[in-house]
XYZ file of C-alpha atoms in Angstrom:
752
model
C 46.111 -71.811 -113.873
C 42.949 -69.786 -114.582
C 42.466 -71.703 -117.811
C 42.820 -74.971 -115.899
C 40.175 -73.881 -113.414
C 37.830 -72.981 -116.242
C 38.336 -76.368 -117.901
C 37.689 -78.184 -114.637
C 34.559 -76.127 -114.075
C 33.233 -76.943 -117.553
C 33.902 -80.635 -116.994
C 32.127 -80.453 -113.654
C 29.042 -78.948 -115.287
C 28.992 -81.165 -118.374
C 29.737 -84.570 -116.904
C 26.449 -84.938 -114.972
C 24.577 -84.272 -118.192
C 26.498 -86.784 -120.271
C 27.054 -89.443 -117.642
C 28.433 -92.676 -119.020
C 26.913 -96.089 -118.500
C 29.724 -97.450 -116.436
C 28.346 -100.615 -114.891
C 24.820 -99.249 -114.491
C 23.406 -101.064 -117.541
C 24.341 -104.452 -118.968
C 22.959 -105.996 -122.131
C 21.442 -109.421 -121.507
C 20.093 -110.510 -124.876
C 18.116 -109.469 -127.921
C 15.498 -111.102 -130.141
C 14.204 -110.471 -133.654
C 10.472 -109.946 -134.055
C 8.007 -109.159 -136.816
C 10.068 -109.465 -140.014
C 9.924 -113.157 -140.810
C 7.801 -112.578 -143.925
C 10.444 -110.334 -145.525
C 8.250 -107.249 -145.604
C 9.366 -103.962 -144.193
C 7.788 -103.209 -140.838
C 8.526 -100.655 -138.172
C 8.472 -101.637 -134.521
C 7.078 -98.601 -132.739
C 6.270 -99.681 -129.211
C 6.812 -102.474 -126.677
C 4.828 -103.134 -123.533
C 4.302 -105.977 -121.005
C 1.352 -107.043 -118.932
C 1.644 -106.598 -115.173
C 3.224 -109.957 -114.341
C 5.547 -110.114 -117.344
C 3.973 -113.197 -118.922
C 2.881 -111.337 -122.078
C 4.710 -108.905 -124.348
C 2.978 -106.653 -126.856
C 4.556 -105.029 -129.905
C 2.946 -102.343 -132.055
C 3.960 -102.338 -135.744
C 3.367 -100.489 -138.933
C 3.914 -102.186 -142.309
C 5.255 -99.598 -144.700
C 4.074 -98.903 -148.225
C 5.526 -96.238 -150.460
C 3.997 -93.550 -148.270
C 4.495 -95.293 -144.956
C 0.770 -95.794 -144.532
C 0.575 -99.583 -144.491
C -1.391 -101.788 -142.095
C -1.041 -101.205 -138.373
C -1.406 -103.825 -135.685
C -0.468 -104.982 -132.168
C 0.947 -108.486 -131.768
C 1.112 -110.611 -128.645
C 3.968 -112.809 -127.445
C 3.778 -115.266 -124.539
C 6.736 -115.469 -122.153
C 7.321 -118.762 -120.337
C 9.693 -116.951 -117.948
C 8.483 -113.574 -116.731
C 10.161 -110.583 -118.366
C 12.630 -112.880 -120.180
C 12.300 -112.048 -123.868
C 14.303 -115.122 -124.929
C 11.289 -117.222 -123.899
C 8.850 -115.229 -126.083
C 6.668 -117.123 -128.560
C 4.261 -115.494 -130.988
C 0.649 -115.972 -129.852
C -0.595 -116.210 -133.447
C -2.503 -114.064 -135.900
C -5.758 -114.861 -134.099
C -4.505 -112.826 -131.115
C -3.498 -109.843 -133.223
C -5.252 -106.499 -132.873
C -5.782 -104.752 -136.226
C -5.605 -100.996 -135.644
C -8.351 -99.790 -137.964
C -8.440 -96.284 -136.540
C -9.382 -94.402 -139.731
C -6.269 -92.228 -139.644
C -4.537 -93.727 -142.676
C -3.680 -90.950 -145.108
C -4.863 -91.040 -148.675
C -3.133 -87.872 -149.808
C 0.413 -89.226 -149.845
C 1.184 -87.871 -146.393
C 3.664 -89.972 -144.513
C 1.837 -90.906 -141.284
C 2.974 -93.336 -138.609
C 1.946 -94.804 -135.292
C 4.157 -94.370 -132.227
C 4.516 -95.819 -128.747
C 2.183 -98.143 -126.839
C 0.739 -97.643 -123.368
C -1.636 -99.984 -121.474
C -3.705 -99.023 -118.463
C -2.940 -100.892 -115.229
C -6.131 -102.937 -115.446
C -5.244 -104.066 -118.976
C -8.616 -102.999 -120.375
C -7.350 -100.155 -122.594
C -4.274 -99.130 -124.535
C -3.157 -95.879 -126.183
C -0.838 -94.908 -129.031
C 0.046 -91.793 -131.010
C -0.375 -91.054 -134.719
C 1.611 -88.296 -136.375
C 2.377 -87.111 -139.872
C 5.964 -87.280 -141.001
C 6.524 -83.688 -141.908
C 4.170 -82.494 -144.574
C 3.886 -78.768 -144.949
C 0.267 -79.139 -145.957
C -1.038 -81.456 -143.265
C -0.453 -81.218 -139.570
C -2.749 -83.484 -137.597
C -1.431 -85.250 -134.439
C -3.741 -87.712 -132.703
C -3.840 -90.002 -129.647
C -6.009 -93.107 -129.987
C -7.543 -95.289 -127.314
C -8.592 -98.899 -127.844
C -10.623 -100.885 -125.293
C -10.453 -104.616 -124.523
C -13.256 -106.774 -123.150
C -10.767 -108.941 -121.224
C -7.581 -107.678 -119.525
C -4.577 -107.787 -121.875
C -6.522 -109.826 -124.449
C -5.817 -107.774 -127.561
C -7.920 -110.062 -129.751
C -10.939 -108.329 -128.146
C -9.793 -104.815 -129.088
C -12.048 -102.124 -130.482
C -11.516 -98.425 -131.004
C -12.937 -96.293 -128.213
C -11.985 -92.634 -128.838
C -9.314 -90.269 -130.083
C -8.204 -86.696 -129.694
C -9.512 -84.191 -132.207
C -6.362 -82.261 -133.034
C -3.422 -81.814 -130.693
C -2.056 -79.045 -132.901
C -4.609 -76.452 -131.894
C -3.159 -73.429 -130.128
C -5.135 -74.277 -126.990
C -3.453 -77.697 -126.774
C 0.001 -76.692 -128.003
C 1.038 -73.261 -126.826
C 1.329 -71.475 -123.513
C 3.073 -74.097 -121.347
C 6.614 -74.417 -119.962
C 7.415 -76.624 -122.954
C 7.336 -73.613 -125.233
C 5.209 -72.944 -128.297
C 4.995 -74.783 -131.579
C 7.034 -72.760 -134.089
C 4.290 -72.979 -136.711
C 6.328 -75.116 -139.093
C 4.195 -78.185 -139.514
C 7.038 -80.533 -140.222
C 8.625 -79.595 -136.876
C 5.864 -81.054 -134.780
C 4.866 -84.733 -134.598
C 3.466 -86.872 -131.759
C 5.984 -89.689 -131.171
C 5.358 -90.670 -127.567
C 2.439 -91.053 -125.177
C 2.053 -91.847 -121.473
C -0.860 -91.791 -119.024
C -0.635 -91.775 -115.231
C -2.124 -94.609 -113.195
C -5.482 -93.037 -112.387
C -6.078 -91.622 -115.861
C -6.087 -87.977 -114.841
C -3.011 -86.918 -116.845
C -1.782 -87.420 -120.400
C 1.768 -86.762 -121.574
C 2.656 -86.392 -125.251
C 6.117 -86.214 -126.774
C 6.219 -83.763 -129.692
C 9.313 -83.914 -131.847
C 11.034 -82.092 -134.664
C 10.050 -84.607 -137.320
C 12.350 -83.124 -139.902
C 15.301 -83.462 -137.554
C 16.323 -80.004 -138.589
C 17.516 -78.988 -135.180
C 15.564 -75.783 -135.482
C 12.666 -76.736 -133.231
C 13.252 -78.340 -129.825
C 11.522 -81.547 -128.884
C 8.870 -81.054 -126.208
C 6.941 -83.002 -123.567
C 3.451 -81.610 -123.090
C 1.355 -82.332 -119.998
C -2.457 -82.470 -120.192
C -5.246 -82.964 -117.659
C -8.269 -85.235 -118.147
C -11.436 -83.793 -116.647
C -12.852 -87.321 -117.013
C -10.313 -90.115 -116.420
C -9.003 -91.693 -119.630
C -11.452 -89.685 -121.758
C -9.405 -88.217 -124.625
C -12.113 -85.707 -125.475
C -11.698 -83.928 -122.128
C -8.076 -82.789 -122.528
C -6.745 -79.442 -121.368
C -3.147 -78.244 -121.496
C -1.354 -77.725 -118.166
C 0.275 -74.361 -118.764
C 2.350 -74.484 -115.555
C 4.123 -77.689 -116.632
C 5.888 -79.178 -119.641
C 9.510 -79.840 -120.651
C 11.478 -78.338 -123.531
C 14.224 -80.856 -124.326
C 17.634 -79.401 -125.235
C 18.847 -80.399 -128.695
C 22.117 -81.414 -127.068
C 20.284 -84.047 -124.996
C 17.992 -85.704 -127.553
C 17.189 -85.221 -131.211
C 14.089 -86.535 -132.953
C 12.865 -87.791 -129.580
C 10.789 -90.946 -129.636
C 8.930 -92.975 -127.018
C 8.026 -91.791 -123.557
C 8.128 -93.890 -120.379
C 7.629 -93.136 -116.683
C 8.989 -95.084 -113.749
C 6.480 -96.987 -111.636
C 6.158 -94.140 -109.129
C 5.960 -91.405 -111.751
C 9.105 -89.586 -110.590
C 11.366 -90.519 -113.501
C 10.873 -90.047 -117.193
C 12.783 -91.618 -120.092
C 12.950 -90.676 -123.797
C 14.964 -91.951 -126.771
C 16.893 -90.101 -129.448
C 15.717 -91.857 -132.580
C 18.337 -91.682 -135.288
C 21.019 -89.074 -134.679
C 22.926 -89.609 -131.433
C 21.082 -92.826 -130.387
C 20.809 -92.077 -126.676
C 18.379 -92.706 -123.861
C 17.795 -89.653 -121.676
C 16.717 -89.763 -118.015
C 14.722 -86.977 -116.374
C 13.889 -86.796 -112.651
C 10.720 -85.030 -111.486
C 10.321 -83.388 -108.085
C 6.767 -84.715 -107.793
C 5.135 -87.777 -109.376
C 3.695 -87.150 -112.830
C 4.396 -83.426 -112.566
C 6.658 -81.888 -115.215
C 6.561 -78.409 -113.711
C 9.821 -79.055 -111.850
C 12.463 -81.451 -113.144
C 16.147 -82.181 -113.643
C 17.803 -83.834 -116.634
C 20.008 -86.496 -115.007
C 21.906 -87.344 -118.172
C 21.867 -89.478 -121.297
C 23.483 -92.711 -122.392
C 24.899 -93.736 -125.787
C 23.012 -96.927 -126.647
C 24.711 -97.376 -129.990
C 28.095 -97.413 -128.304
C 26.886 -100.004 -125.837
C 25.060 -102.433 -128.062
C 25.231 -101.320 -131.686
C 21.673 -100.050 -131.729
C 20.278 -97.510 -134.151
C 16.823 -96.371 -135.234
C 15.678 -96.413 -131.605
C 11.899 -96.522 -131.405
C 10.611 -97.641 -127.999
C 11.605 -97.946 -124.371
C 9.937 -99.773 -121.501
C 10.828 -101.481 -118.220
C 9.946 -104.511 -116.176
C 7.503 -103.999 -113.341
C 10.140 -103.308 -110.711
C 12.415 -101.392 -113.027
C 15.465 -103.668 -112.969
C 15.184 -104.518 -116.656
C 15.050 -102.078 -119.558
C 13.853 -102.970 -123.060
C 14.653 -101.059 -126.238
C 12.764 -101.601 -129.476
C 15.120 -101.082 -132.407
C 14.398 -100.832 -136.150
C 17.828 -101.484 -137.595
C 18.511 -101.231 -141.289
C 19.746 -104.514 -142.761
C 19.815 -104.700 -146.557
C 16.488 -104.497 -148.290
C 14.377 -104.082 -145.208
C 14.781 -103.150 -141.567
C 15.172 -105.761 -138.863
C 13.005 -105.246 -135.816
C 14.741 -106.234 -132.610
C 14.061 -105.945 -128.909
C 17.081 -105.565 -126.613
C 16.963 -106.523 -122.920
C 19.261 -104.845 -120.348
C 19.864 -105.374 -116.635
C 19.987 -102.275 -114.429
C 21.934 -101.885 -111.196
C 19.072 -100.116 -109.473
C 15.405 -99.675 -110.419
C 14.499 -97.170 -113.127
C 17.973 -95.667 -113.378
C 20.603 -95.652 -116.141
C 22.899 -92.907 -114.801
C 25.754 -93.544 -112.347
C 25.257 -91.897 -108.974
C 21.521 -91.391 -109.550
C 20.062 -94.510 -107.924
C 16.843 -93.504 -106.238
C 15.888 -94.156 -102.636
C 14.277 -97.532 -101.916
C 11.384 -95.463 -100.573
C 10.501 -94.914 -104.230
C 10.010 -98.666 -104.726
C 6.988 -100.018 -102.882
C 8.392 -103.543 -102.790
C 11.723 -102.557 -101.220
C 10.018 -100.093 -98.897
C 7.706 -102.819 -97.631
C 10.664 -105.065 -96.822
C 12.519 -102.256 -95.004
C 9.390 -101.283 -93.050
C 8.780 -104.901 -92.056
C 12.173 -105.052 -90.318
C 11.369 -101.924 -88.325
C 7.890 -103.130 -87.395
C 9.099 -106.567 -86.291
C 11.809 -105.086 -84.083
C 9.244 -102.929 -82.293
C 6.619 -105.673 -82.067
C 9.176 -108.030 -80.521
C 9.723 -105.574 -77.673
C 6.010 -104.951 -77.255
C 5.047 -108.641 -77.323
C 7.827 -109.627 -74.910
C 6.805 -106.936 -72.458
C 3.158 -107.866 -72.828
C 3.884 -111.495 -71.964
C 5.515 -110.531 -68.669
C 2.662 -108.137 -67.898
C 0.149 -110.897 -68.627
C 1.897 -113.065 -66.042
C 1.742 -110.307 -63.415
C -1.935 -109.699 -64.161
C -2.673 -113.397 -63.779
C -0.918 -113.539 -60.411
C -2.765 -110.488 -59.114
C -6.098 -111.868 -60.305
C -5.419 -115.228 -58.648
C -3.211 -114.311 -55.686
C -5.632 -116.018 -53.315
C -5.025 -119.388 -54.961
C -2.597 -121.911 -53.518
C -1.135 -123.070 -56.841
C 0.565 -120.405 -58.925
C 2.601 -122.855 -60.975
C 1.351 -123.020 -64.548
C 3.795 -125.566 -65.833
C 5.671 -128.598 -64.565
C 9.051 -128.420 -66.313
C 12.293 -130.313 -65.776
C 15.620 -129.737 -67.478
C 18.214 -132.411 -68.030
C 21.515 -131.566 -69.726
C 24.457 -133.912 -70.174
C 26.592 -130.790 -70.456
C 27.778 -130.231 -66.861
C 27.859 -126.450 -67.081
C 24.298 -126.289 -68.326
C 23.219 -128.871 -65.798
C 24.561 -126.759 -62.952
C 22.400 -123.854 -64.063
C 19.229 -125.886 -63.648
C 19.770 -126.467 -59.929
C 18.132 -123.119 -59.299
C 15.026 -124.173 -61.221
C 13.486 -126.864 -59.084
C 9.733 -127.217 -59.437
C 7.923 -126.602 -56.202
C 4.259 -126.915 -55.437
C 2.658 -124.563 -52.966
C 1.027 -126.492 -50.133
C -0.448 -123.558 -48.234
C -0.707 -119.849 -48.494
C 1.716 -119.190 -45.679
C 4.597 -120.783 -47.583
C 4.172 -118.942 -50.849
C 7.078 -116.557 -50.123
C 9.368 -119.584 -50.062
C 8.261 -121.074 -53.333
C 9.367 -120.490 -56.901
C 6.481 -120.661 -59.354
C 6.894 -121.707 -62.963
C 4.738 -120.724 -65.858
C 4.562 -120.785 -69.607
C 2.595 -118.939 -72.259
C 2.085 -119.482 -75.952
C 0.770 -116.818 -78.270
C -0.290 -116.606 -81.885
C -0.788 -113.298 -83.642
C -1.872 -112.392 -87.156
C -2.064 -108.948 -88.656
C -2.147 -106.924 -91.804
C -0.740 -103.554 -92.763
C -2.387 -102.208 -95.895
C -0.905 -100.540 -98.965
C 0.435 -97.029 -98.645
C 1.553 -94.572 -101.308
C 5.136 -95.884 -100.922
C 4.772 -99.437 -99.629
C 3.091 -102.737 -100.442
C 0.764 -104.462 -97.991
C 2.203 -106.757 -95.343
C 0.752 -109.930 -93.848
C 2.248 -110.584 -90.404
C 2.265 -113.865 -88.453
C 3.874 -114.402 -85.063
C 4.181 -117.546 -82.954
C 5.904 -117.486 -79.606
C 6.498 -119.502 -76.454
C 7.549 -118.028 -73.125
C 8.722 -119.826 -69.983
C 9.308 -118.074 -66.700
C 9.832 -118.379 -62.993
C 8.857 -115.975 -60.230
C 8.328 -115.759 -56.486
C 6.826 -113.538 -53.843
C 9.198 -111.439 -51.796
C 8.668 -109.049 -48.894
C 5.576 -106.862 -48.783
C 3.724 -109.053 -51.278
C 6.007 -107.971 -54.095
C 6.772 -110.270 -57.028
C 9.993 -110.717 -58.921
C 10.705 -113.061 -61.809
C 12.560 -113.889 -64.935
C 11.227 -115.046 -68.317
C 12.621 -116.276 -71.609
C 10.687 -115.772 -74.831
C 11.278 -117.264 -78.260
C 9.298 -115.748 -81.111
C 9.045 -116.647 -84.783
C 7.812 -113.815 -86.998
C 6.930 -114.069 -90.676
C 5.981 -111.130 -92.880
C 4.858 -111.534 -96.488
C 5.318 -108.287 -98.408
C 3.094 -107.856 -101.455
C 2.299 -110.901 -103.564
C 5.485 -111.556 -105.541
C 7.545 -113.434 -102.945
C 9.188 -110.754 -100.804
C 9.300 -111.722 -97.138
C 11.006 -111.103 -93.825
C 11.460 -113.971 -91.343
C 12.747 -113.171 -87.865
C 13.797 -115.331 -84.913
C 13.721 -113.375 -81.651
C 15.249 -114.457 -78.332
C 14.400 -112.301 -75.312
C 15.195 -112.462 -71.593
C 13.199 -110.307 -69.177
C 13.410 -109.443 -65.501
C 10.123 -108.280 -64.052
C 9.170 -106.834 -60.715
C 5.841 -105.842 -59.227
C 5.498 -104.062 -55.881
C 2.335 -102.862 -54.116
C 2.402 -99.148 -53.303
C -0.852 -99.353 -51.361
C -3.385 -102.099 -50.821
C -4.764 -101.520 -54.318
C -1.998 -99.764 -56.255
C 0.855 -101.622 -57.938
C 3.993 -100.602 -59.772
C 5.210 -103.042 -62.456
C 8.710 -102.771 -63.891
C 10.239 -104.797 -66.734
C 13.771 -104.764 -68.121
C 14.670 -106.944 -71.105
C 17.372 -107.745 -73.617
C 17.000 -109.516 -76.936
C 18.802 -110.995 -79.881
C 17.370 -110.990 -83.410
C 18.187 -113.021 -86.491
C 16.425 -112.045 -89.703
C 16.251 -113.654 -93.150
C 15.348 -111.045 -95.767
C 14.167 -111.799 -99.294
C 13.212 -109.171 -101.869
C 11.599 -110.336 -105.098
C 12.341 -108.543 -108.363
C 10.505 -109.601 -111.498
C 10.698 -113.291 -110.641
C 14.251 -113.109 -109.222
C 15.226 -112.626 -105.591
C 17.820 -110.781 -103.535
C 18.549 -112.143 -100.081
C 20.447 -111.304 -96.937
C 20.834 -112.250 -93.261
C 20.757 -109.620 -90.551
C 21.358 -109.731 -86.809
C 20.317 -107.308 -84.132
C 20.301 -106.636 -80.389
C 17.649 -105.053 -78.177
C 17.428 -103.302 -74.822
C 14.088 -102.185 -73.430
C 12.135 -101.356 -70.307
C 8.581 -100.748 -69.161
C 7.065 -98.981 -66.154
C 3.372 -99.467 -65.412
C 1.280 -98.052 -62.569
C -2.176 -99.433 -61.910
C -4.948 -99.227 -59.346
C -7.728 -101.650 -58.381
C -11.220 -100.376 -57.660
C -13.399 -103.186 -56.282
C -17.152 -103.357 -56.071
C -18.699 -106.721 -55.228
C -17.366 -109.219 -57.786
C -16.274 -106.495 -60.246
C -12.801 -104.938 -60.243
C -11.900 -101.910 -62.355
C -8.195 -101.404 -63.057
C -7.081 -98.053 -64.529
C -3.418 -97.924 -65.549
C -0.724 -95.854 -67.175
C 2.358 -97.228 -68.905
C 5.584 -96.044 -70.545
C 7.603 -98.275 -72.894
C 11.146 -97.421 -73.986
C 13.289 -99.554 -76.270
C 16.342 -99.460 -78.469
C 17.148 -101.889 -81.282
C 20.406 -101.934 -83.211
C 20.337 -103.885 -86.472
C 23.740 -104.892 -87.804
C 25.031 -104.038 -91.246
C 24.592 -106.600 -94.017
C 25.083 -107.078 -97.755
C 22.454 -108.534 -100.065
C 23.129 -111.052 -102.785
C 21.225 -111.105 -106.063
C 19.840 -108.451 -108.433
C 19.950 -104.827 -107.293
C 22.032 -105.921 -104.288
C 22.557 -103.284 -101.599
C 25.013 -102.764 -98.766
C 23.145 -101.665 -95.621
C 24.766 -99.815 -92.720
C 23.859 -100.375 -89.083
C 20.364 -99.142 -88.275
C 18.957 -97.926 -84.958
C 15.271 -98.232 -84.108
C 13.741 -96.528 -81.087
C 10.548 -97.408 -79.242
C 8.632 -94.773 -77.255
C 5.075 -95.611 -76.182
C 2.699 -93.967 -73.745
C -0.359 -96.054 -72.839
C -3.534 -95.333 -70.887
C -5.961 -98.161 -70.173
C -8.977 -99.246 -68.223
C -9.464 -102.936 -67.461
C -12.238 -104.859 -65.743
C -12.359 -108.256 -64.016
C -15.554 -110.073 -63.085
C -15.474 -113.199 -60.872
C -17.979 -116.051 -60.899
C -17.711 -118.858 -58.314
C -19.237 -122.346 -58.500
C -18.576 -125.607 -56.719
C -16.545 -126.986 -59.635
C -14.664 -123.961 -60.951
C -13.865 -120.284 -60.678
C -14.394 -118.149 -63.768
C -12.814 -114.737 -64.041
C -13.788 -112.737 -67.103
C -11.637 -109.772 -67.970
C -11.326 -107.124 -70.646
C -9.314 -104.015 -71.438
C -9.516 -100.904 -73.578
C -6.211 -99.139 -74.147
C -5.002 -96.049 -75.972
C -1.397 -96.046 -77.186
C 0.557 -93.075 -78.489
C 3.544 -94.127 -80.600
C 5.898 -91.192 -80.137
C 8.854 -92.372 -82.219
C 7.917 -93.979 -85.534
C 10.810 -93.039 -87.831
C 14.114 -94.772 -88.479
C 16.986 -93.724 -90.733
C 18.260 -96.263 -93.222
C 21.690 -95.772 -94.835
C 22.812 -97.960 -97.727
C 24.422 -98.083 -101.142
C 23.936 -100.223 -104.221
C 26.812 -102.694 -104.469
C 27.494 -101.893 -108.124
C 27.195 -98.131 -107.692
C 28.576 -97.216 -104.278
C 26.745 -93.914 -103.881
C 25.483 -93.608 -100.295
C 21.752 -93.056 -99.831
C 20.120 -91.947 -96.582
C 16.403 -92.697 -96.309
C 14.101 -92.011 -93.382
C 11.124 -94.373 -93.067
C 8.112 -93.937 -90.836
C 5.998 -96.892 -89.773
C 2.908 -97.400 -87.696
C 0.538 -94.718 -86.476
C 0.646 -92.059 -83.794
C -2.751 -93.052 -82.397
C -3.605 -96.668 -81.597
C -6.508 -98.399 -79.880
C -6.119 -101.866 -78.347
C -9.017 -103.989 -77.151
C -8.788 -107.183 -75.152
C -11.155 -109.834 -73.809
C -10.357 -113.066 -72.021
C -10.989 -115.378 -69.131
C -9.299 -117.398 -66.387
C -10.938 -120.749 -65.755
C -9.731 -122.519 -62.629
C -11.097 -125.989 -61.816
C -11.118 -127.587 -58.403
C -9.453 -130.646 -59.971
C -6.230 -128.653 -60.302
C -6.652 -127.538 -63.918
C -6.467 -123.915 -65.047
C -6.877 -122.184 -68.414
C -5.893 -118.627 -69.297
C -7.061 -117.171 -72.665
C -6.854 -113.645 -74.131
C -7.949 -112.353 -77.532
C -6.540 -108.968 -78.467
C -7.108 -106.601 -81.387
C -4.628 -103.749 -81.908
C -5.697 -101.114 -84.417
C -3.305 -98.474 -85.751
C -5.281 -95.584 -87.256
C -4.545 -95.292 -90.957
C -2.044 -98.135 -90.876
C -3.340 -101.611 -90.058
C -4.231 -104.041 -87.317
C -3.024 -107.099 -85.443
C -5.021 -109.939 -83.937
C -3.330 -111.841 -81.124
C -4.302 -114.867 -79.046
C -2.594 -115.780 -75.770
C -3.139 -119.204 -74.245
C -1.705 -120.535 -70.989
C -2.463 -123.927 -69.429
C -1.831 -124.939 -65.832
C -2.079 -128.214 -63.927
C -1.250 -129.268 -60.397
C -0.531 -132.980 -60.877
C -1.506 -135.853 -58.597
C 1.410 -137.572 -56.915
C 1.148 -140.696 -59.125
C 1.378 -138.642 -62.321
C 4.562 -136.964 -63.530
C 4.919 -134.411 -66.272
C 8.228 -133.273 -67.640
C 9.749 -131.278 -70.437
C 13.352 -132.299 -70.910
C 16.174 -130.727 -72.901
C 19.035 -133.203 -73.267
C 22.343 -133.299 -75.050
C 25.572 -131.422 -75.313
C 26.384 -130.970 -78.999
C 23.111 -132.311 -80.399
C 20.154 -130.869 -78.487
C 17.049 -133.040 -78.018
C 13.709 -132.101 -76.482
C 11.362 -134.574 -74.816
C 7.861 -134.130 -73.492
C 7.040 -136.982 -71.133
C 4.005 -138.105 -69.111
C 4.250 -140.962 -66.571
C 1.242 -142.470 -64.826
C 1.150 -145.257 -62.253
C -1.958 -147.440 -62.317
C -2.234 -150.621 -60.206
C 1.493 -151.343 -60.319
C 1.867 -150.538 -64.024
C 3.916 -147.630 -65.366
C 2.396 -146.007 -68.463
C 4.452 -143.371 -70.278
C 3.973 -141.210 -73.346
C 7.052 -139.661 -74.985
C 7.368 -137.026 -77.717
C 10.972 -136.501 -78.883
C 12.288 -133.750 -81.152
C 15.794 -133.256 -82.575
C 16.294 -129.485 -82.183
C 19.735 -129.550 -83.822
C 18.035 -130.733 -87.017
C 15.576 -127.843 -87.095
C 12.839 -129.996 -85.655
C 12.698 -132.307 -88.686
C 13.368 -135.498 -86.727
C 10.388 -136.275 -84.477
C 9.108 -139.460 -82.840
C 6.354 -140.414 -80.422
C 6.052 -143.544 -78.298
C 3.831 -145.171 -75.651
C 5.388 -147.567 -73.126
C 3.857 -149.957 -70.611
C 6.031 -151.410 -67.835
C 5.468 -153.581 -64.764
C 8.005 -154.584 -62.210
C 7.503 -158.132 -60.841
């Protein structure tokens, strides 16, 4: 039994290090490049431009000493990141690498790896000798381009002096060079996004197994300037011989928290290393390695790279085939971004695209509550500002349903027009409000920018009750659209909210406003990955409430209104499963809303014979006390549960508002508000509210009709009687057909 326990313990320790592919990686296709002329070349690096429309391959044509011509070739891709659509751009687009490092003493020197800067204006590669005992000179070269990713404009910019000096080799966590020149060759290079760090893969070129392969980390005192290197002694990785041998090519994930290397020609594996901090090799874990030869019959592995979002992996392979080697590029699909090991899928918070989509859902849920509440509060403010007016009806609306049950519900919604102030407690007043909002949340260190658009319409009914209190009900429909980044990710939400609101005077000037609401959400979610999309539908429910206390301080025509407000809300988003690449299974998600608001508003009244103008403004501080939400999910093809906490918005927010009420003696009224909400360090939202009111003459009728039982139709209708003639304008819309069937008509009738 003790022996069994020991065996199980060994298996437990070893298996994470030698994790199998399982279903984490799938070969898609491979193409042959560079060997059509029958000469022996070595593919030593593959890289793409940012949008995947260009692929670059670095070669070396071998002579007897392996010191033949070196060059970078360009391929155009008609489908992004799809290597089967690659076509050679031609010799005119080739970059000849005349770097002056070609050996003339018979030393076997080669170029390795290829790394572009994000702006496409520079690229780097390594040059190392193949194991001479008399020459040991490892170099990193930088070439500059005059146009982004246009390699035909290349020219050498700089190079390192000698990476084999003690100051640049020894004293780090990667261990020291053993002094045997053949056991040290630069075969991989990477640079972080801002050009402050350089990483070099040093390998045992003789493949003797005596010297471990190492990853050295350097700092640039001047970004991208190879002459300003210094070794980071507190970092570096010494690679176990059991993990990789004759390591070649070095590649980071997009966020710098994962690192990949290849084992060139012994065990033919790709190794994955996770870092605790981006681009920091001082603390790491070797997740495991994968046998590429067993998966796809690869050997002579030379380069590794990924698509922009990490769902495709590409391996450059120099496979021996008769008299010369055949250079091939293999394309693989990954279950989750920048991961080849089962059970090691990273949090979506490490992918700015996915994070942006997840954040957008949280932000929209909270904004729906805030906008719904704000609409009801706008109505109460309008009533208080205009409580001395006889007409408080802002809309003349009729409902007509052929469905008897729905028709019975409309009996309680009869339009009434206030004839005098004394009767206002007996009247039900109807109103409507439309709003348009646009906003932007900028890039963060984990999320892409978001463009937010919201359109909404609200209809409501209210009445005065005892003690000059107001009670009412409102229905709001909102359409929200969020574009995440620039590659096609978006979140579209339909929100349906019902609110009960109540306002009661505590004194002659103080009022207490209370709102309780419920909502239903339907969300279409699309996440773009390298030209392909994952999609899902998600539903949710909401419960929320608001309490607001305000006072009115009057002086002449000016009224100051200080207020305090508390908003509480709870949103529950249902579970859902995505379809498409990197599909995920999301659990239910709860989102809380906790706001404390302090504001000062002002109203100024101007009276004329033709109209009354009330100008108003507000300055408000909002503290968002609950900005985090836990997100639990798993990748469909992996199953490992991941729990991620996301935080959106800002603790401190300032909202400004200006607007006016314009009330004409001819029974027209206009209500307009422009609002800017600014979240410190996060983003802003611009919102416009517009409400129109009209007390019609008796010979003019206005109606908004909803008709139908199974197929719902809307009709906006205006009837006017002039000298015995009936003139009508009709606008019809088929709502059951998503508003795609519309017609307008004008009719003239006379009864003889």
